PDB file of C-alpha atoms in Angstrom:
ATOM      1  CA  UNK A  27     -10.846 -29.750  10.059  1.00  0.00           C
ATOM      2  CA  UNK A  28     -11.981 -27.262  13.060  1.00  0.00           C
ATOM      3  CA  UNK A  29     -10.113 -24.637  11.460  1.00  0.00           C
ATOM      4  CA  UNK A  30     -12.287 -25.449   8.242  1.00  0.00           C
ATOM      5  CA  UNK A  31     -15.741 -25.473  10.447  1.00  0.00           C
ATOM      6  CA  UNK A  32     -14.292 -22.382  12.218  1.00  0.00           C
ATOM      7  CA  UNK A  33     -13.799 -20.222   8.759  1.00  0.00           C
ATOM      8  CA  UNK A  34     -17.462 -22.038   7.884  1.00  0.00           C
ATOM      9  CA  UNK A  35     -18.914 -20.231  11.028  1.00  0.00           C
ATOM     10  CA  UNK A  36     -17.436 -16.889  10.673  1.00  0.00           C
ATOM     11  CA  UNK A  37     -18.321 -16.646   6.616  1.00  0.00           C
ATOM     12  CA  UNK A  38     -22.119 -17.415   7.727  1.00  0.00           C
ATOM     13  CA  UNK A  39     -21.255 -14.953  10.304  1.00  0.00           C
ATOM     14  CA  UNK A  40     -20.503 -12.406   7.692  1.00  0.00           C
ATOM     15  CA  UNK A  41     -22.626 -13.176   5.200  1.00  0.00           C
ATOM     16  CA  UNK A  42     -25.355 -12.666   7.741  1.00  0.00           C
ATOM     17  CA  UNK A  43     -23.808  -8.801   7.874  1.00  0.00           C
ATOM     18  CA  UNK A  44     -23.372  -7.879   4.155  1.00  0.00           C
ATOM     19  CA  UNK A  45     -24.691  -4.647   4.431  1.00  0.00           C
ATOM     20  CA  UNK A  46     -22.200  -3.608   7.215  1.00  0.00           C
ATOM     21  CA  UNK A  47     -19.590  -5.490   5.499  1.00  0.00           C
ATOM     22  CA  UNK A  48     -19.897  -3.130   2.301  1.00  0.00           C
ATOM     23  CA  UNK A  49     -20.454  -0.072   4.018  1.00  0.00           C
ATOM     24  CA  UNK A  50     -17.252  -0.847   5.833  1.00  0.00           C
ATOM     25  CA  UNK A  51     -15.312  -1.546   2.964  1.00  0.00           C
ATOM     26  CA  UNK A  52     -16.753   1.363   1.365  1.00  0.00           C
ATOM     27  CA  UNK A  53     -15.585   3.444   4.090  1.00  0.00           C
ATOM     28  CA  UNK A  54     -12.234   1.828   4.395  1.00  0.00           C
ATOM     29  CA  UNK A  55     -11.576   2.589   0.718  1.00  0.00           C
ATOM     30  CA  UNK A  56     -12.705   6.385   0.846  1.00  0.00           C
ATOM     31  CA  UNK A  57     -10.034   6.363   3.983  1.00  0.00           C
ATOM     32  CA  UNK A  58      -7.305   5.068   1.123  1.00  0.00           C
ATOM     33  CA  UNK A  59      -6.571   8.250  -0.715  1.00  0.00           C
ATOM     34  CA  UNK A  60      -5.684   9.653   3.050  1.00  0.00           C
ATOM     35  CA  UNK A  61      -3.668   7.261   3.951  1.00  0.00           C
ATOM     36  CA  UNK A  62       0.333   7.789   2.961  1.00  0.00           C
ATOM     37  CA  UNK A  63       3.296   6.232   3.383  1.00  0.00           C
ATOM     38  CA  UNK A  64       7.290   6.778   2.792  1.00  0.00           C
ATOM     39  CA  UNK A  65       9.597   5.557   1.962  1.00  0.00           C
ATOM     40  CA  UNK A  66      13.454   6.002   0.390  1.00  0.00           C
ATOM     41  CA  UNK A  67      15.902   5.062  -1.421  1.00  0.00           C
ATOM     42  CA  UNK A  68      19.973   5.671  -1.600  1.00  0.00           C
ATOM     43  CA  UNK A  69      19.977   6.530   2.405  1.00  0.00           C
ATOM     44  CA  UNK A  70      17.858   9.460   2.114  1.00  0.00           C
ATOM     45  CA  UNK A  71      19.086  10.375  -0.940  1.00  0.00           C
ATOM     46  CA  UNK A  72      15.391   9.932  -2.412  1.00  0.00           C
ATOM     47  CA  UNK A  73      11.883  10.098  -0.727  1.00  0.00           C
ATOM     48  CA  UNK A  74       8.474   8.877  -2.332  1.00  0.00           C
ATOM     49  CA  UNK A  75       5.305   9.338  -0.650  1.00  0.00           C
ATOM     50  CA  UNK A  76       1.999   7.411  -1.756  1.00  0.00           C
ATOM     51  CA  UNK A  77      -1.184   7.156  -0.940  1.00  0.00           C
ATOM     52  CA  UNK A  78      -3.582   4.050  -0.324  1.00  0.00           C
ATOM     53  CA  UNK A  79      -4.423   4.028  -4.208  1.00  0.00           C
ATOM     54  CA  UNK A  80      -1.076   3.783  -4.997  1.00  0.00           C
ATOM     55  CA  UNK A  81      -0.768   6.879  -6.318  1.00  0.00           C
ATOM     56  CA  UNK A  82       2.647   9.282  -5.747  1.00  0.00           C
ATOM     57  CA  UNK A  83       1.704  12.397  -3.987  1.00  0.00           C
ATOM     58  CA  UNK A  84       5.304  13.197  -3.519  1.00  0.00           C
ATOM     59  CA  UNK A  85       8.737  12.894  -4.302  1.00  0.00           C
ATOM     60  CA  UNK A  86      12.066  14.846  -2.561  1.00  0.00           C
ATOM     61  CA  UNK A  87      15.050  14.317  -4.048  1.00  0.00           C
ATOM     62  CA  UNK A  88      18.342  15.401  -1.392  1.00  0.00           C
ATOM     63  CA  UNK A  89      19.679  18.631  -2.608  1.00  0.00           C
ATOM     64  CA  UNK A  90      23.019  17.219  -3.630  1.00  0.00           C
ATOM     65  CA  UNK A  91      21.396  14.746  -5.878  1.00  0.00           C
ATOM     66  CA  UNK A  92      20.171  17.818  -7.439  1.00  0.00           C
ATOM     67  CA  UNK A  93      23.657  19.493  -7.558  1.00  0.00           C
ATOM     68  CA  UNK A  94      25.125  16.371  -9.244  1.00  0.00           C
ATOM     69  CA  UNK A  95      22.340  16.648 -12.200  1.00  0.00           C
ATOM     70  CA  UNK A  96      22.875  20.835 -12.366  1.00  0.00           C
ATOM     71  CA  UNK A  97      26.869  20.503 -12.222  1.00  0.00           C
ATOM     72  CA  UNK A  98      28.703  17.837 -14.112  1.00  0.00           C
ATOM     73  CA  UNK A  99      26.367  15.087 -13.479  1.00  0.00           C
ATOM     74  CA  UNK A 100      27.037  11.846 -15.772  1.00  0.00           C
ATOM     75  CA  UNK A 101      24.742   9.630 -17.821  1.00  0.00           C
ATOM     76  CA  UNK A 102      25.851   7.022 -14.671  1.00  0.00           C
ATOM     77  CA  UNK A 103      24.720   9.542 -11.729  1.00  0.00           C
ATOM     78  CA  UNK A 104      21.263  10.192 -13.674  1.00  0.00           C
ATOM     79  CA  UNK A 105      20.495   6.521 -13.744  1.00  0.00           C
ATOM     80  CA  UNK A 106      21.598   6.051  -9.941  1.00  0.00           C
ATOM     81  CA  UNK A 107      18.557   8.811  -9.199  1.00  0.00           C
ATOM     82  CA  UNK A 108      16.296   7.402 -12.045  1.00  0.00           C
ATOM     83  CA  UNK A 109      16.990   4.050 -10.418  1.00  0.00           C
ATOM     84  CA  UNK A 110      16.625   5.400  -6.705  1.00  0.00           C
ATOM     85  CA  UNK A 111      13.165   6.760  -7.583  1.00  0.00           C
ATOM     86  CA  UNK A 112      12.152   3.243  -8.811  1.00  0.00           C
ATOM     87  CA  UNK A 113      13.282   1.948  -5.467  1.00  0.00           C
ATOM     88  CA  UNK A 114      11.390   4.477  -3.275  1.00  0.00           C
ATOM     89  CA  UNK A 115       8.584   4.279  -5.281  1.00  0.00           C
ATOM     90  CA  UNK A 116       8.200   0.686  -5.306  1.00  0.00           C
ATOM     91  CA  UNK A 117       9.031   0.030  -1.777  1.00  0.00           C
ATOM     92  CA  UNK A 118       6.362   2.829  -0.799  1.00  0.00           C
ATOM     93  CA  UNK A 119       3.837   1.016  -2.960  1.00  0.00           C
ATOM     94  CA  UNK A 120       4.735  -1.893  -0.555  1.00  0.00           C
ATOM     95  CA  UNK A 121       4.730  -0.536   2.481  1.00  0.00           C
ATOM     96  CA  UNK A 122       0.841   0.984   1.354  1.00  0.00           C
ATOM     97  CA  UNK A 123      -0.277  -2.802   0.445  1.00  0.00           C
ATOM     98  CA  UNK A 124       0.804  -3.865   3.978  1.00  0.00           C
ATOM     99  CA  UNK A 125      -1.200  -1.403   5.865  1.00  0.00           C
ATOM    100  CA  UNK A 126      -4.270  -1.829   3.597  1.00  0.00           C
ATOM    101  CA  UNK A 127      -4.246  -5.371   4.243  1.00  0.00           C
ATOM    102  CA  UNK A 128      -3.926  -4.871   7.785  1.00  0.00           C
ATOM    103  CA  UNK A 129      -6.675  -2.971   7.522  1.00  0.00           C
ATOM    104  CA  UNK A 130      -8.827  -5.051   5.457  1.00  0.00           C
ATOM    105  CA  UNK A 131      -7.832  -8.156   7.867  1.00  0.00           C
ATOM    106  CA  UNK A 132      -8.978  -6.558  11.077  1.00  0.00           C
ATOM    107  CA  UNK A 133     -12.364  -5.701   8.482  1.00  0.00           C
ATOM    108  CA  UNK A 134     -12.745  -9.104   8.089  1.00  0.00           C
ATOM    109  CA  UNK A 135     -12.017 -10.692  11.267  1.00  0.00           C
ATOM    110  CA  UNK A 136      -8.721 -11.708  10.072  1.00  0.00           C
ATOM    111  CA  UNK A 137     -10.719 -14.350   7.670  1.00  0.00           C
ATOM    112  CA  UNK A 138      -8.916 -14.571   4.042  1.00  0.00           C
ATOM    113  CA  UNK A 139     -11.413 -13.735   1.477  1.00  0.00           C
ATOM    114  CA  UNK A 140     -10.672 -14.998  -1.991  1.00  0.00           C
ATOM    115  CA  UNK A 141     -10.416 -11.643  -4.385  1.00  0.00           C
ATOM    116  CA  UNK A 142      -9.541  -9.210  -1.394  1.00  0.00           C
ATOM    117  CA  UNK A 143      -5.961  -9.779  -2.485  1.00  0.00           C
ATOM    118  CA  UNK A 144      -6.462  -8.521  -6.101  1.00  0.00           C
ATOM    119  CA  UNK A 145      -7.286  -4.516  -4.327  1.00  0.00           C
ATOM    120  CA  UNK A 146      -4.016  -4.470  -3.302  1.00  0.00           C
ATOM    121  CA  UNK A 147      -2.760  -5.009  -7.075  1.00  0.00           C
ATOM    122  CA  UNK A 148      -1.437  -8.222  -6.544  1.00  0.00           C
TER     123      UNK A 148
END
């Protein structure tokens, strides 16, 4: 029940500070399309990079992957890539969500807001 009074206090609190609250956030999401992350796939094999809008800036793909595709690659070692870039991509997207919610949680005094949750695309 304190915890409840607590949350009561610091929403007042913040409520009190609207304007500074959007600025902030307005700020913070500006900051997203600088903000990157990495991550891969296969060992190395394959390396996504995106952004705090979840957009891919970049992908690298280990030359030998590459060599596989160019020489005698199979229908089975173009799926393993095709499948690799899924992985990189979607654990990059992840990795992106947890910063911005760090983010967004030191914003907001660590308070949970209702809604916050759905920026992150979840």
């Amino acid at each position: 029940m304190f915890d409840q009074l607590k949350n009561l206090k610091n929403l007042a609190g913040m409520m009190g500070n609207m304007g500074d609250m959007k600025e902030k956030f307005e700020q913070m999401q500006a900051e997203l399309a600088r903000v990157e992350v990495d991550a891969e796939a296969g060992a190395g094999a394959v390396r996504v990079t995106v952004n705090g809008k979840f957009e891919m800036k970049r992908i690298q793909i280990d030359p030998s992957m590459v060599a596989t595709l160019a020489g005698e690659g199979s229908e089975a070692d173009k799926e393993m890539i095709e499948e690799l870039i899924v992985s990189a991509t979607n654990a990059a997207i992840v990795k992106a969500q947890e910063q911005i919610r760090e983010q967004m949680s030191e914003m907001t005094g660590g308070m949970n807001i209702p809604g916050l949750d759905g920026l992150l695309g979840n």
